[in-house]
Every structure is written in C-alpha cells, then in structure tokens.
Amino acid sequence: MRRQFGKKDVVFIGSLLLLCAIVLLLFRVAFRSEGTKIVITRDGELYGTYSLSEPRTISIRDKNGHVTNTLVIKDGKADMIHADCPDKICVHQKAVSAENETIVCLPNKIVVTVTNSNEEGMDGFAQ
C-alpha cells in the first residue's frame, strides 16, 4: 500500500518550518549580546583591537603601507566604508555591533570581528 503526498502533508510541513523559523528568530533576538570591541586581523595576523564606544576612523594598510580598507566606528557600530578590492562586498555589508558578527574582505584578507573579550588579541572564538 502506497500513501500519496497530500494537501494535509504540505500544510503540516509548512507549519513545522514556520514554527522553526519563529523559534530561531526568538533565540537570535533574546540572546543577542552587544559587543564592546572589534578585533581586526589582516592575513591571519592581529592588526588591532579597538573599542566600539570610541568613535574613530581606522585606515587598514597592507604590508607596503598602502591603505586597502577604511573602517569607521560610530554609535557603537563598525562599518567598512572603503575597500580597494574589485567586488566591494565588505563595503555593502551592514554595520556590525553584536558579539561574533563579522565583516570579511576576502581579496585583502581582512576580518573584522565583534567581541566582548577583555583580553587583547583574543576574539570570541578563541575564548
């Protein structure tokens, strides 16, 4: 005996997916932790750690001293406003402020991570 896939099955699966999406959204909102610092790495090495509470503009330079990216910290958020890479995906990302949020510039090998760590050079994953 073979059972057909019917209208009730579709409604049941759709309801389960909707319930899962609602639960996931609630967890993201309820357990969101604001970060206090950003950690910038360039080519896998620590470039700098900066407080999100102090407004500033950070020019990220390559090993030759050429400015490749510009990051602005303002209103407790970090936002990449300039990149010399061709696709500029990092520039089009939203500003980050919650713990473990990142901005990544793959062509320039730059990663900006928000953290709550009080230790210099440690990000949220290394704790």
C-alpha positions as a Python dict, from the first residue, in 0.01 Angstrom:
ca = {
    (1, 'M'): (0, 0, 0),
    (2, 'R'): (142, 332, -105),
    (3, 'R'): (40, 662, 54),
    (4, 'Q'): (1, 973, -159),
    (5, 'F'): (157, 1306, -61),
    (6, 'G'): (-146, 1525, 4),
    (7, 'K'): (-258, 1873, 95),
    (8, 'K'): (-250, 1798, 470),
    (9, 'D'): (113, 1687, 443),
    (10, 'V'): (209, 2015, 279),
    (11, 'V'): (27, 2215, 548),
    (12, 'F'): (194, 2009, 823),
    (13, 'I'): (546, 2053, 681),
    (14, 'G'): (485, 2424, 619),
    (15, 'S'): (364, 2470, 978),
    (16, 'L'): (673, 2294, 1113),
    (17, 'L'): (904, 2513, 905),
    (18, 'L'): (724, 2827, 1018),
    (19, 'L'): (745, 2720, 1383),
    (20, 'C'): (1119, 2651, 1349),
    (21, 'A'): (1176, 2992, 1189),
    (22, 'I'): (987, 3167, 1471),
    (23, 'V'): (1184, 2983, 1740),
    (24, 'L'): (1515, 3064, 1567),
    (25, 'L'): (1421, 3431, 1539),
    (26, 'L'): (1323, 3447, 1907),
    (27, 'F'): (1655, 3292, 2013),
    (28, 'R'): (1852, 3537, 1798),
    (29, 'V'): (1669, 3836, 1947),
    (30, 'A'): (1660, 3712, 2307),
    (31, 'F'): (2023, 3602, 2330),
    (32, 'R'): (2187, 3874, 2123),
    (33, 'S'): (2483, 4017, 2307),
    (34, 'E'): (2622, 4356, 2215),
    (35, 'G'): (2996, 4362, 2165),
    (36, 'T'): (3238, 4602, 2330),
    (37, 'K'): (3540, 4573, 2099),
    (38, 'I'): (3638, 4481, 1748),
    (39, 'V'): (3936, 4270, 1655),
    (40, 'I'): (4088, 4328, 1312),
    (41, 'T'): (4308, 4062, 1154),
    (42, 'R'): (4498, 4103, 828),
    (43, 'D'): (4628, 3793, 654),
    (44, 'G'): (4560, 3588, 971),
    (45, 'E'): (4765, 3816, 1197),
    (46, 'L'): (4630, 4058, 1458),
    (47, 'Y'): (4614, 4410, 1312),
    (48, 'G'): (4447, 4581, 1608),
    (49, 'T'): (4181, 4580, 1878),
    (50, 'Y'): (3954, 4883, 1914),
    (51, 'S'): (3670, 4984, 2145),
    (52, 'L'): (3324, 5025, 1993),
    (53, 'S'): (3248, 5303, 2242),
    (54, 'E'): (3509, 5542, 2095),
    (55, 'P'): (3422, 5691, 1753),
    (56, 'R'): (3715, 5670, 1512),
    (57, 'T'): (3822, 5603, 1157),
    (58, 'I'): (4073, 5323, 1104),
    (59, 'S'): (4281, 5306, 787),
    (60, 'I'): (4384, 4945, 736),
    (61, 'R'): (4711, 4924, 546),
    (62, 'D'): (4880, 4639, 365),
    (63, 'K'): (5241, 4540, 434),
    (64, 'N'): (5362, 4807, 189),
    (65, 'G'): (5177, 5085, 375),
    (66, 'H'): (4904, 5127, 112),
    (67, 'V'): (4554, 5184, 256),
    (68, 'T'): (4337, 4894, 143),
    (69, 'N'): (4030, 4936, 365),
    (70, 'T'): (3876, 5206, 583),
    (71, 'L'): (3665, 5113, 885),
    (72, 'V'): (3452, 5362, 1078),
    (73, 'I'): (3342, 5309, 1438),
    (74, 'K'): (3040, 5526, 1518),
    (75, 'D'): (2740, 5491, 1751),
    (76, 'G'): (2871, 5158, 1886),
    (77, 'K'): (2889, 5002, 1537),
    (78, 'A'): (3173, 4921, 1299),
    (79, 'D'): (3120, 4980, 928),
    (80, 'M'): (3358, 4925, 636),
    (81, 'I'): (3322, 5236, 420),
    (82, 'H'): (3604, 5184, 169),
    (83, 'A'): (3787, 4893, 10),
    (84, 'D'): (4014, 4886, -292),
    (85, 'C'): (3906, 4534, -388),
    (86, 'P'): (3703, 4486, -709),
    (87, 'D'): (3379, 4342, -565),
    (88, 'K'): (3343, 4563, -252),
    (89, 'I'): (3122, 4306, -77),
    (90, 'C'): (3261, 4416, 261),
    (91, 'V'): (3153, 4776, 193),
    (92, 'H'): (2797, 4666, 116),
    (93, 'Q'): (2764, 4463, 439),
    (94, 'K'): (2567, 4616, 724),
    (95, 'A'): (2746, 4771, 1020),
    (96, 'V'): (2825, 4520, 1297),
    (97, 'S'): (2779, 4558, 1672),
    (98, 'A'): (2663, 4223, 1816),
    (99, 'E'): (2912, 3973, 1954),
    (100, 'N'): (3066, 3740, 1691),
    (101, 'E'): (2935, 3941, 1394),
    (102, 'T'): (3198, 3984, 1124),
    (103, 'I'): (3291, 4185, 820),
    (104, 'V'): (3518, 3999, 580),
    (105, 'C'): (3719, 4133, 286),
    (106, 'L'): (3849, 3820, 114),
    (107, 'P'): (4065, 3986, -156),
    (108, 'N'): (4252, 4190, 108),
    (109, 'K'): (4243, 3907, 368),
    (110, 'I'): (4088, 4130, 635),
    (111, 'V'): (3846, 4006, 902),
    (112, 'V'): (3672, 4237, 1150),
    (113, 'T'): (3509, 4053, 1442),
    (114, 'V'): (3299, 4198, 1724),
    (115, 'T'): (3382, 4058, 2067),
    (116, 'N'): (3320, 4110, 2437),
    (117, 'S'): (3668, 3988, 2529),
    (118, 'N'): (3866, 4195, 2777),
    (119, 'E'): (4196, 4039, 2672),
    (120, 'E'): (4391, 4195, 2388),
    (121, 'G'): (4417, 3988, 2074),
    (122, 'M'): (4152, 3732, 2164),
    (123, 'D'): (3830, 3701, 1978),
    (124, 'G'): (3504, 3535, 2082),
    (125, 'F'): (3601, 3204, 1922),
    (126, 'A'): (3937, 3175, 2099),
    (127, 'Q'): (3793, 3215, 2447),
}
